[in-house]
Coordinates of C-alpha atoms and ligand atoms in Angstrom, one line a residue:
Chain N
X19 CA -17.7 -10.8 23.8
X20 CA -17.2 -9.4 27.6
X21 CA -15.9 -6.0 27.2
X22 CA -13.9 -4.1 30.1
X23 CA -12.7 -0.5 29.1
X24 CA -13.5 3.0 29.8
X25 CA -15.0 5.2 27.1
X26 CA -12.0 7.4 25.9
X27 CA -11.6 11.1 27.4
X28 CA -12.7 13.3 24.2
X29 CA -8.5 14.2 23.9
X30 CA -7.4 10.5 23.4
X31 CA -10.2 9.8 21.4
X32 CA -8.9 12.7 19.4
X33 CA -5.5 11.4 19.8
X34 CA -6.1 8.3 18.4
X35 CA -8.4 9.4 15.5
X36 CA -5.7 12.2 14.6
X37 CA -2.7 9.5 14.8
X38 CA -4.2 7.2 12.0
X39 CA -4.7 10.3 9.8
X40 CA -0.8 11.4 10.1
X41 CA 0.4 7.5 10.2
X42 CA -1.0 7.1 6.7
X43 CA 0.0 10.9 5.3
X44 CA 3.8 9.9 6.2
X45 CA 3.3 6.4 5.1
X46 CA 2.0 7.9 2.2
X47 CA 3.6 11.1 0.9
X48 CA 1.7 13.0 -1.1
X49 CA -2.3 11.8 0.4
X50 CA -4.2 14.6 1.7
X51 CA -5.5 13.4 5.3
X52 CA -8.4 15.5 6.8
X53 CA -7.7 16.2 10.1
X54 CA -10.5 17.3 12.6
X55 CA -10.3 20.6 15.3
X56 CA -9.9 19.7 19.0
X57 CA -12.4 22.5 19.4
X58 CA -12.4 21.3 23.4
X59 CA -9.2 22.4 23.8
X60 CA -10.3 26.0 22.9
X61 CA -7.2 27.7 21.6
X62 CA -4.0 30.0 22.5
X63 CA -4.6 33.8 21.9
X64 CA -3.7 35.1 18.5
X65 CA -0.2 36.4 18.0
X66 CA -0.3 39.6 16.9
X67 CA 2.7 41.3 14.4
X68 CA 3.2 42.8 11.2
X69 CA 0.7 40.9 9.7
X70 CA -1.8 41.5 12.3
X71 CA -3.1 39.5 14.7
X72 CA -2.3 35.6 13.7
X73 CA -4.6 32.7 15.2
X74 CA -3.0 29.1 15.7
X75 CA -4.1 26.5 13.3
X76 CA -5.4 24.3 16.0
X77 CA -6.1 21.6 13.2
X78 CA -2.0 21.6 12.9
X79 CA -1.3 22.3 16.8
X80 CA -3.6 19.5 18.0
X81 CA -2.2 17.2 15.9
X82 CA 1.1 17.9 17.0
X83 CA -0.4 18.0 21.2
X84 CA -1.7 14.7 20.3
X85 CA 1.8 13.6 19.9
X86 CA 3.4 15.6 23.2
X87 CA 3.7 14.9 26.5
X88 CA 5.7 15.0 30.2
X89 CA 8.4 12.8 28.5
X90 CA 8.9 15.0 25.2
X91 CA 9.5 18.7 24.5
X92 CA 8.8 20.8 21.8
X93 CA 9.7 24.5 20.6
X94 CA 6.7 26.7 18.4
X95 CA 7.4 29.4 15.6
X96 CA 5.7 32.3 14.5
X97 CA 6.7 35.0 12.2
X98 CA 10.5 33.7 11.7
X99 CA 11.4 33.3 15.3
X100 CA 11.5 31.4 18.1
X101 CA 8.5 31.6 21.1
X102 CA 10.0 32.4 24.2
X103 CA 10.0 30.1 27.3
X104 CA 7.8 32.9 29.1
X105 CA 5.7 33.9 25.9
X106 CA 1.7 33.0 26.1
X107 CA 1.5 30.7 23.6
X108 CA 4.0 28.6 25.1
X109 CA 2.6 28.3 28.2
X110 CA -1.1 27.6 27.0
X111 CA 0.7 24.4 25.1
X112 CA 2.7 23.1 28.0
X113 CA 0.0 23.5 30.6
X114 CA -2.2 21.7 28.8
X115 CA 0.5 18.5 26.8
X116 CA 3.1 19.0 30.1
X117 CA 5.8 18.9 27.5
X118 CA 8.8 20.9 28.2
X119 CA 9.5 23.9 26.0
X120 CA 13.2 23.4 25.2
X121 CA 15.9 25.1 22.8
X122 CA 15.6 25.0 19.2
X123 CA 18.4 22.5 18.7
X124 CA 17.1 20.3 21.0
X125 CA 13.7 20.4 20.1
X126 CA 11.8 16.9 19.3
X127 CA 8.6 18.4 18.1
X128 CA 8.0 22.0 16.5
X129 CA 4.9 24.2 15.5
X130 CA 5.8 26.5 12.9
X131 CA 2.9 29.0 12.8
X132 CA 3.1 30.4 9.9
X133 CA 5.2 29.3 6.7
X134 CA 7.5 32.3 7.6
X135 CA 8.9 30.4 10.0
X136 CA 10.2 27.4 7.8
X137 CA 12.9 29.5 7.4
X138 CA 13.9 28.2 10.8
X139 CA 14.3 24.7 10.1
X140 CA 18.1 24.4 9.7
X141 CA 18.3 25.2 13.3
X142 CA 16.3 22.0 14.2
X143 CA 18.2 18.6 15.1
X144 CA 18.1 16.0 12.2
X145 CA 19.6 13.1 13.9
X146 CA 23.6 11.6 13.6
X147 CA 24.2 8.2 12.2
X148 CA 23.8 6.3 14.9
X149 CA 20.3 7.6 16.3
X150 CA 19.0 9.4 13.2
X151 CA 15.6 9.6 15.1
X152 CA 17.1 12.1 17.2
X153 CA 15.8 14.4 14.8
X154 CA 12.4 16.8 14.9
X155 CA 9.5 16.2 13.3
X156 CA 7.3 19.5 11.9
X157 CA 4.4 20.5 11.9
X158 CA 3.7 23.7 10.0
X159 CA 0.6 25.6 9.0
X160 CA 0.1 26.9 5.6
X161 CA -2.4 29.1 4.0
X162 CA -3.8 26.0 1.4
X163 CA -3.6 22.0 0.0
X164 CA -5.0 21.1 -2.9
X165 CA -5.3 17.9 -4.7
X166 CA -3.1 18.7 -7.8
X167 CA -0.5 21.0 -8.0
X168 CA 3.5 22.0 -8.4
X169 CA 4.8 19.8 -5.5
X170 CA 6.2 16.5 -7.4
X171 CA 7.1 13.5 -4.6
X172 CA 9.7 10.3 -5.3
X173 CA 10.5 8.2 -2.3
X174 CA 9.4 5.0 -0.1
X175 CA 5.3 5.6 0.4
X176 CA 4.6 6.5 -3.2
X177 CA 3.8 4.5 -6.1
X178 CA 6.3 5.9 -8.8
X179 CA 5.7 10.3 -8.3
X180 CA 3.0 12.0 -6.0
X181 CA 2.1 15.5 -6.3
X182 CA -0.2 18.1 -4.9
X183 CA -0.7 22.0 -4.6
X184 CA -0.2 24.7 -1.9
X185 CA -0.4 28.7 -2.4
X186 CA 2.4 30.4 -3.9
X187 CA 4.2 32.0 -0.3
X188 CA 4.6 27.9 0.7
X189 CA 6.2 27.2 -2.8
X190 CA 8.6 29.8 -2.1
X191 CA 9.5 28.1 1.1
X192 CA 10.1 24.4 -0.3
X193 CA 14.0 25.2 -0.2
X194 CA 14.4 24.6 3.5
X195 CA 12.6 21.3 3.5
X196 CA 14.4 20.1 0.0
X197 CA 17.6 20.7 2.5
X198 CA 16.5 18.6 5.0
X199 CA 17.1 15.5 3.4
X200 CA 20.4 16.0 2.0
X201 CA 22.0 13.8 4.5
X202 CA 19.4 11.0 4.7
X203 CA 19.4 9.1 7.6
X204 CA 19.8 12.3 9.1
X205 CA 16.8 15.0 8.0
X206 CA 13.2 16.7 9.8
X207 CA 10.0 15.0 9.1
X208 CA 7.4 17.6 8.0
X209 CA 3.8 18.0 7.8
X210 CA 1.9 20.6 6.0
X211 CA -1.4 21.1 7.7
X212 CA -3.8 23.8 5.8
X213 CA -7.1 26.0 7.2
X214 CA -9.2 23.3 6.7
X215 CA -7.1 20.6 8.1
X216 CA -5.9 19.0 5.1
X217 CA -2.5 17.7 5.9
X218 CA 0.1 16.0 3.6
X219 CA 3.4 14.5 5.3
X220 CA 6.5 14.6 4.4
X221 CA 9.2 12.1 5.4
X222 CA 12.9 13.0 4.9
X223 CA 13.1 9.7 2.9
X224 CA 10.7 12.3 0.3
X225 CA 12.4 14.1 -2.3
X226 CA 10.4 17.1 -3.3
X227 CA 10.6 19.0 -6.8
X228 CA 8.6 21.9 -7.8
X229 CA 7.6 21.7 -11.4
X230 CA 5.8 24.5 -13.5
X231 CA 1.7 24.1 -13.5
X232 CA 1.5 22.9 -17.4
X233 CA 3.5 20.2 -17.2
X234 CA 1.4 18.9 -13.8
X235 CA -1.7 19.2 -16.3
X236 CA 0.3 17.1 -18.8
X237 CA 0.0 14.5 -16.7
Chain T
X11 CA -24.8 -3.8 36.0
X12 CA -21.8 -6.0 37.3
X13 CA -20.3 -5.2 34.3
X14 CA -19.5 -1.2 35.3
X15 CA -17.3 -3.0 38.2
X16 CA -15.3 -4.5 35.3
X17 CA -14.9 -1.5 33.4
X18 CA -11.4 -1.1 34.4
X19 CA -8.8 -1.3 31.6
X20 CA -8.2 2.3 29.5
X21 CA -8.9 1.6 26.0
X22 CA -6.7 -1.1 24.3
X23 CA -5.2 -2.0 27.4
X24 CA -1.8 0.2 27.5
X25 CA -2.2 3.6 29.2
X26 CA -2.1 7.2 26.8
X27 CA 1.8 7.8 27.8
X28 CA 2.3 4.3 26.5
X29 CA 0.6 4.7 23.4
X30 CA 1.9 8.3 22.3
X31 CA 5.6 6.6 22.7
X32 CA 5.1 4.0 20.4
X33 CA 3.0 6.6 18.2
X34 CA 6.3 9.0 17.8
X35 CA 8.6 5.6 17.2
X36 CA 6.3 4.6 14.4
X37 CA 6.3 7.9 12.7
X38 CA 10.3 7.7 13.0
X39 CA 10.5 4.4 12.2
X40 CA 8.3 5.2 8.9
X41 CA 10.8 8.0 7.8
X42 CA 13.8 5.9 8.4
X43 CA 12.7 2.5 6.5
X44 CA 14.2 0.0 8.0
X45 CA 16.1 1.4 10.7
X46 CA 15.6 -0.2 14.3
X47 CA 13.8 2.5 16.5
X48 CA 14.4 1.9 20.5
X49 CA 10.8 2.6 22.5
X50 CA 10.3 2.2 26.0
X51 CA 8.4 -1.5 25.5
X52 CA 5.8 -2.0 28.2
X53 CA 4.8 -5.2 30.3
X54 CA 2.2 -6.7 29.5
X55 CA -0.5 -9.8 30.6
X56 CA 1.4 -12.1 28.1
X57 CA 5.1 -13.2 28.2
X58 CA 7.4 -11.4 26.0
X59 CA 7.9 -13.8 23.3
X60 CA 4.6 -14.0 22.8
X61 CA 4.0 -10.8 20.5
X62 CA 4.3 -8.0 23.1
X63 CA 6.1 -6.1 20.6
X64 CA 3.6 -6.4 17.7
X65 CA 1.0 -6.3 20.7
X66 CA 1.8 -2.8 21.7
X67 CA 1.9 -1.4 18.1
X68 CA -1.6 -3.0 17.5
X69 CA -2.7 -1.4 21.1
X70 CA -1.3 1.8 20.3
X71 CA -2.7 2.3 16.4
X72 CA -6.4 0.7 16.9
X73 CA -9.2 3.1 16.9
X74 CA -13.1 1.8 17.6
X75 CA -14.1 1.4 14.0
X76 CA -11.3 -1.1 13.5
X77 CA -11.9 -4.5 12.1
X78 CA -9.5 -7.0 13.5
X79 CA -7.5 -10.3 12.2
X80 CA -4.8 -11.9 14.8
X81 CA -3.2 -15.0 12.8
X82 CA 0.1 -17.0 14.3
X83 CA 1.8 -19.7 12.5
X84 CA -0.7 -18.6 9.7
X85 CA -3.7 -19.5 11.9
X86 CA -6.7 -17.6 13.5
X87 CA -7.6 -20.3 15.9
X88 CA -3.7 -20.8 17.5
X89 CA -3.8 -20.5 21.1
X90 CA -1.6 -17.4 21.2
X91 CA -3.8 -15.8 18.7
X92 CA -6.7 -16.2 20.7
X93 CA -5.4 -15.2 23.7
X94 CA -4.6 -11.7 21.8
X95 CA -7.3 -11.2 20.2
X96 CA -9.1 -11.8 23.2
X97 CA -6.7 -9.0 25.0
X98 CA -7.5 -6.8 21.9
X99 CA -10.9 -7.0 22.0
X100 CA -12.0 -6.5 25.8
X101 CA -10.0 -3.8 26.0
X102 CA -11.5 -1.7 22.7
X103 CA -14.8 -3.8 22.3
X104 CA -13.9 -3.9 18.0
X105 CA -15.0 -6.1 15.0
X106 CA -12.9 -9.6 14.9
X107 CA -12.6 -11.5 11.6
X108 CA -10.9 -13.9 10.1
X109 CA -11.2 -13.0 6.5
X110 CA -8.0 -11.0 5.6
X111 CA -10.3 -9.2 3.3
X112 CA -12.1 -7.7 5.8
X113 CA -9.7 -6.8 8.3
X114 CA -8.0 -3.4 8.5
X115 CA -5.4 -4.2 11.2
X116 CA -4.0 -7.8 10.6
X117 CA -1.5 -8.8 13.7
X118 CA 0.8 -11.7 12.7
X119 CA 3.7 -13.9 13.7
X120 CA 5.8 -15.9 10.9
X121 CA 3.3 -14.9 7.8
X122 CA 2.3 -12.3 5.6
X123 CA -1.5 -13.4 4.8
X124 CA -1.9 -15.2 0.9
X125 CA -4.3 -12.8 0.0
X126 CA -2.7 -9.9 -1.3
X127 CA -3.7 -7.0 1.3
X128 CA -4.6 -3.5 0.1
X129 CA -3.7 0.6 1.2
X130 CA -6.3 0.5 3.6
X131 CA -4.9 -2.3 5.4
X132 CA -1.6 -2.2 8.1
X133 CA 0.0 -5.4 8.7
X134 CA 1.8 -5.5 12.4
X135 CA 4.3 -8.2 13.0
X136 CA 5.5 -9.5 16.0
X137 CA 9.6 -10.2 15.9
X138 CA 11.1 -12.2 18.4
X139 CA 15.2 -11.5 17.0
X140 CA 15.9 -7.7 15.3
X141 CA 19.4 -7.2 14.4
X142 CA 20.1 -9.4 11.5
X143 CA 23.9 -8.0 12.6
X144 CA 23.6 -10.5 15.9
X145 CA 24.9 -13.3 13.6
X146 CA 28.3 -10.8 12.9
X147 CA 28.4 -8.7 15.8
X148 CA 26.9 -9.7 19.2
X149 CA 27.5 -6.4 20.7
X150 CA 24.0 -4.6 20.1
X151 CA 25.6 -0.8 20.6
X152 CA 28.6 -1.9 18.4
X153 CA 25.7 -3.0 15.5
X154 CA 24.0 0.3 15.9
X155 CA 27.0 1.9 15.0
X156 CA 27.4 -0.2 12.2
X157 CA 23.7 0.2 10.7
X158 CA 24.4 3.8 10.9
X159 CA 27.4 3.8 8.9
X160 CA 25.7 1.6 6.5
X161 CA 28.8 -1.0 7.6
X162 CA 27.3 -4.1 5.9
X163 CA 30.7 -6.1 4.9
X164 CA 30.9 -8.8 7.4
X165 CA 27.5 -9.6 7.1
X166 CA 27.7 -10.5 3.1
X167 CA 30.9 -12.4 3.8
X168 CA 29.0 -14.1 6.6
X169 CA 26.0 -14.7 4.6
X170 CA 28.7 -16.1 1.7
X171 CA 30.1 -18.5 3.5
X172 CA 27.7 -19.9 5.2
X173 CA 25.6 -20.4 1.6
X174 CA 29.0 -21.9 0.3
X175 CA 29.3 -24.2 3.7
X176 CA 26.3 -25.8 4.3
X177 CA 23.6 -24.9 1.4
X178 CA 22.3 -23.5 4.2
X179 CA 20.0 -23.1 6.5
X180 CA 20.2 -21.4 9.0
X181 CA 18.3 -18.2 7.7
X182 CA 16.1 -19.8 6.2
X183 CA 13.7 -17.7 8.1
X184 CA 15.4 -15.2 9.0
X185 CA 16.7 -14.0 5.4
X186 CA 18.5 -10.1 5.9
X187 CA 17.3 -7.9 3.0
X188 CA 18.1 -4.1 2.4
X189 CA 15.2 -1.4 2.5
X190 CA 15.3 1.1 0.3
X191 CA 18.7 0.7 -0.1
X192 CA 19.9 1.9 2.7
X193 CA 19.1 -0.2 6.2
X194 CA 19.9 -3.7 6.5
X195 CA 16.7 -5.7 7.9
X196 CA 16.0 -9.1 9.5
X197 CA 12.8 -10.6 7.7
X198 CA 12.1 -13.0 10.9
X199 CA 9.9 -14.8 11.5
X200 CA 8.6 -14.8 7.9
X201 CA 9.4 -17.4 5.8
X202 CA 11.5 -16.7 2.6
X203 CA 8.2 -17.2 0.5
X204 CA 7.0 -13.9 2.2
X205 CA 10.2 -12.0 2.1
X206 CA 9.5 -10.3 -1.0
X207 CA 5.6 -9.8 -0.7
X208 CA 7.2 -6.9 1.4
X209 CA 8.6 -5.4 -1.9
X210 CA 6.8 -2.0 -3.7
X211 CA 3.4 -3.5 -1.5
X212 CA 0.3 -1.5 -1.3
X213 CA 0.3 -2.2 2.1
X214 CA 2.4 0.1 5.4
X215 CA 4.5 -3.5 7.3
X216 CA 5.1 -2.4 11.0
X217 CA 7.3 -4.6 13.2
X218 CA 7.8 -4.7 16.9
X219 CA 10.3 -6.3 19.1
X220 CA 9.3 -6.0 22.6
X221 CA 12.3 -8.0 24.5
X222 CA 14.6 -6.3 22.5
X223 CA 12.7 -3.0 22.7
X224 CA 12.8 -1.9 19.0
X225 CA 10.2 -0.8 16.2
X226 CA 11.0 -0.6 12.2
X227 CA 8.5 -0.3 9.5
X228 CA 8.4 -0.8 5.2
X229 CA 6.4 1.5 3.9
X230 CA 3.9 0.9 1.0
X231 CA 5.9 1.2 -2.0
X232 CA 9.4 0.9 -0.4
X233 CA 12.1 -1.6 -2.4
X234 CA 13.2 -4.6 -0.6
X235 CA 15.9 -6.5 -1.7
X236 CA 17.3 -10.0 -0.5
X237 CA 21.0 -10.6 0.2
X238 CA 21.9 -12.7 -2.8
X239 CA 25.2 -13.7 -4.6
X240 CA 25.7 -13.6 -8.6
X241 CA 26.5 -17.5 -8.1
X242 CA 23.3 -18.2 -5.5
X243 CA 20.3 -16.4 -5.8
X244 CA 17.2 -16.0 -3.3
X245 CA 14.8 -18.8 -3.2
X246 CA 11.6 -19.3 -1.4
X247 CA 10.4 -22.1 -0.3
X248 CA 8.5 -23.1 -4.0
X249 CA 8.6 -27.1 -4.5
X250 CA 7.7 -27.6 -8.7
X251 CA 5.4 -30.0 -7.7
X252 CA 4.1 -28.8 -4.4
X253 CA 0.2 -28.8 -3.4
X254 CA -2.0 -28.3 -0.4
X255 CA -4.2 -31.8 0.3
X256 CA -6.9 -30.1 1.4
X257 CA -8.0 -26.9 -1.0
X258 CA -5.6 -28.1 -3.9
X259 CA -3.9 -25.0 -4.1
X260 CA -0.3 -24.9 -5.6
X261 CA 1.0 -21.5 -5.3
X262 CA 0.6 -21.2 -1.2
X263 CA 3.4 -21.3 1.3
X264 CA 2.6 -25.0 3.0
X265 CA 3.2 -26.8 6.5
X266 CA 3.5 -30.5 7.3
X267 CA 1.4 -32.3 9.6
X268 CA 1.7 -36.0 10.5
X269 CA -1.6 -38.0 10.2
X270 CA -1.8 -41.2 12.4
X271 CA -2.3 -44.9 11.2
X272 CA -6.1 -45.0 10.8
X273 CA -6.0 -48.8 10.3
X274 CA -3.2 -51.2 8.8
X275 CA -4.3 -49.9 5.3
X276 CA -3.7 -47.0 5.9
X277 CA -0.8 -46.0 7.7
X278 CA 1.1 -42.7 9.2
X279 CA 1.8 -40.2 6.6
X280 CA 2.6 -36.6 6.3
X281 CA 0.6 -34.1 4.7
X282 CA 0.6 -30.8 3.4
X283 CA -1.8 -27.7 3.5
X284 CA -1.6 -23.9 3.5
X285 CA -0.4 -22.4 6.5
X286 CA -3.1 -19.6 6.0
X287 CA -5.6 -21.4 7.0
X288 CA -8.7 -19.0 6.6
X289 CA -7.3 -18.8 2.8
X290 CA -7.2 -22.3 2.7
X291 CA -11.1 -22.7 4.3
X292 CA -12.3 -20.3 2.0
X293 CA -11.0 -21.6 -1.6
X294 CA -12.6 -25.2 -0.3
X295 CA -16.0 -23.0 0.6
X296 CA -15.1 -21.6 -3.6
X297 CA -15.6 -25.2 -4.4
X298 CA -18.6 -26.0 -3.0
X299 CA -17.5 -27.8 0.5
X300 CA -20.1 -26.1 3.0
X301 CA -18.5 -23.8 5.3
X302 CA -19.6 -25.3 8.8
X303 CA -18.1 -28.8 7.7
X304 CA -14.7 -27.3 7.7
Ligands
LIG2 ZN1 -5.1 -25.1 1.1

């Protein structure tokens, strides 16, 4: 067969490796997907606070710059607030995606930094009736996933109940993704994207339990 | 080389913009089972009609180590299926096959393949008519409204009476089901026999419309359920005594063909075998029949 194509610029070869990964985790809530690093795109300075100085999971951010671009917009969070229009961070991601950095409740894409910051879901559009993809979708970095674990899934994409782990300070935060799908059509797609890339999604058509560790060992 | 002259299309065809948009309506349209996403469909080198719909998914979700299937009417060898998978595979130099086993991107018009299809596997279908609300409400903003309200009333009267009129056939293939219990969904071009292979399947369904500029999915795993009356249930297509004439097989969805007078003795007659017709040409090849005398 005559082929007639140009070899893919290392981004949308990333693009389109990083897409399949995150198709199947939100087909499939509850599957840990390895994602890879865009190490090419180098990264956005560390943002320092009371934690100290806190690098961007560029595992989590890549995957959602795969996804950005002149025609979209997107808002980042870091330590419970929003990024500024003017701050660093911002910049380095719409130089490089040309996606506009808009207001919070306009925002079509959102990276949440740390899982501080899920606390600012509720301010994120989740759709109306008639366009319920006018919503955001997520993507926030957290400290771990592992294979088995507290979370307990029920929803379209899972065969009967899903589960798997994150550290303790995510757990604490499930509350403001359980509230996003209250109201389904309307709700925020989420995905949870760890250190070493291992990223579960979570559809608002997923309803998320936490149940105590012995009973996850009971089967 | 004269080839490097050539080299001229970005990788599967559409151009990165292109792709990304139907990337984000996928990923909505996974979240919201069922529910008609709008995307900005593209033109393409083959009239829309044709699959550009399904086409664009396929271009936007296929990655180099892909492997390939393009079947219309149930067939690999259709002229429209050729002339995609020729598209498809100039424009991102991947495996073909024709084996549904082997495939991990199948694009289809009018069946879901015999074989059931595993988690690894997408199915993309190409839809020529979305709103199963067209037959109730025209209007396409009007429908919107009423999927989003969940406004389903007229269209069970509608699909009452006409059951009660005619026996009806008019959706035959085009039977409305609800997704996860929520959105209201038109299964065309499928036939009824493949309507609920879409139910709790291992396997993610992505649909694209590209006149009508819209994208849904069913997710693995996701219920489906026909429109159906306590007094008339959902049928397929199943004949008690049906059978394909060429493999023998009597649990596949069939088509007719008309075979010519031969000689006096044997006159015209119609015929029956599987629409799938690499499923069919490989349970004759389970019987023994050599492959290349197929
Ligand atoms: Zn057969």
């Amino acid at each position: 067969m005559n082929t007639a194509f140009r070899t893919p610029s290392a981004f949308d070869a990333f693009c389109t490796e990083t897409y399949r990964i995150m198709l199947n985790c939100l087909a499939r809530p509850g599957t840990i997907g390895q994602l890879t690093q865009p190490t090419f795109l180098g990264a956005p300075a560390p943002i320092t606070n009371a934690h100290g100085a806190v690098p961007a999971n560029m595992y989590a951010l890549g995957a959602c710059m795969s996804l950005i671009d002149q025609e979209t917009n997107f808002v980042l969070g870091c330590d419970n607030a929003w990024l500024l229009q003017g701050h660093e961070a911002t910049s380095w991601v719409h130089v490089r995606t040309n996606a506009r950095r808009v207001a919070p409740q306009d925002a079509q894409f959102a990276y949440l930094w740390d899982v501080a910051s899920l606390a600012l879901i509720p301010q994120l559009p989740r759709g109306s009736l008639t366009f319920p993809e006018r919503s955001t979708t997520v993507f926030c970095a957290v400290p771990e996933i592992s294979e088995s674990g507290s979370w307990r899934l029920r929803g379209p994409g899972i065969d009967g109940s899903a589960s798997f782990g994150t550290d303790e300070k995510t757990m604490r935060q499930v509350g403001f993704i359980q509230q996003t799908r209250t109201q389904f059509p309307l709700g925020v797609d989420v995905f949870l994207i760890d250190q070493a890339g291992k990223c579960v999604g979570l559809p608002r058509t997923t309803r998320i339990e936490l149940i105590a560790a012995h009973s996850v060992r009971g089967g | 080389m004269s080839a490097a002259a050539e080299n001229i299309y970005n990788f599967a065809f559409i151009d990165e913009d292109s792709k990304r948009e139907v990337r984000r309506q996928l990923l909505k349209a996974i979240a919201l089972p069922g529910h008609q996403v709008p995307f900005a469909s593209r033109d393409l080198p083959i009239g829309r009609g044709w699959g550009t719909g399904g086409l664009q998914i396929t271009m936007a979700i296929i990655a180099p180590s892909d492997t390939l299937k393009v079947i219309d009417q149930g067939d690999d060898e259709s002229v429209n299926a050729v002339n995609l998978r020729r598209l498809l595979t100039r424009t991102t130099g991947v495996a073909t096959t024709t084996d549904t086993q082997q495939a991990s991107i199948i694009q289809t018009r009018h069946r879901i393949p015999e074989e059931k299809m595993r988690a690894d596997q997408i199915l993309v279908l190409q839809v020529p008519m979305v709103d199963p609300l067209r037959w109730v409400e025209p209007n396409l903003e009007r429908a919107t409204v009423m999927h989003g309200e969940a406004d389903y009333g007229r269209m069970w009267v509608y699909m009452y009476e006409s059951i009660i009129k005619a026996g009806d056939l008019r959706i035959a293939t085009q039977y409305p089901v609800m997704v996860a219990g929520r959105y209201m969904m038109d299964t065309t071009p499928i036939p009824r026999w493949d309507v609920m292979r879409l139910h709790n399947a291992d396997t993610l369904f992505l649909f694209g419309a590209g006149r009508e500029k819209r994208i849904y999915a069913v997710p693995p795993y996701t219920t489906i359920e026909p429109l159906e009356f306590e007094d008339y249930r959902f049928k397929t297509e199943y004949q008690p005594n049906q059978r394909c004439h060429r493999c023998g097989a009597t649990n596949t969805f069939l088509t007719g063909h008309f075979v010519k007078a031969t000689t006096q003795d044997e006159p015209g007659h119609w015929v029956t075998s599987c629409s799938d017709s690499s499923y069919c040409d490989k349970q004759l090849v389970a019987q023994g029949i050599p492959e290349h005398t197929l």
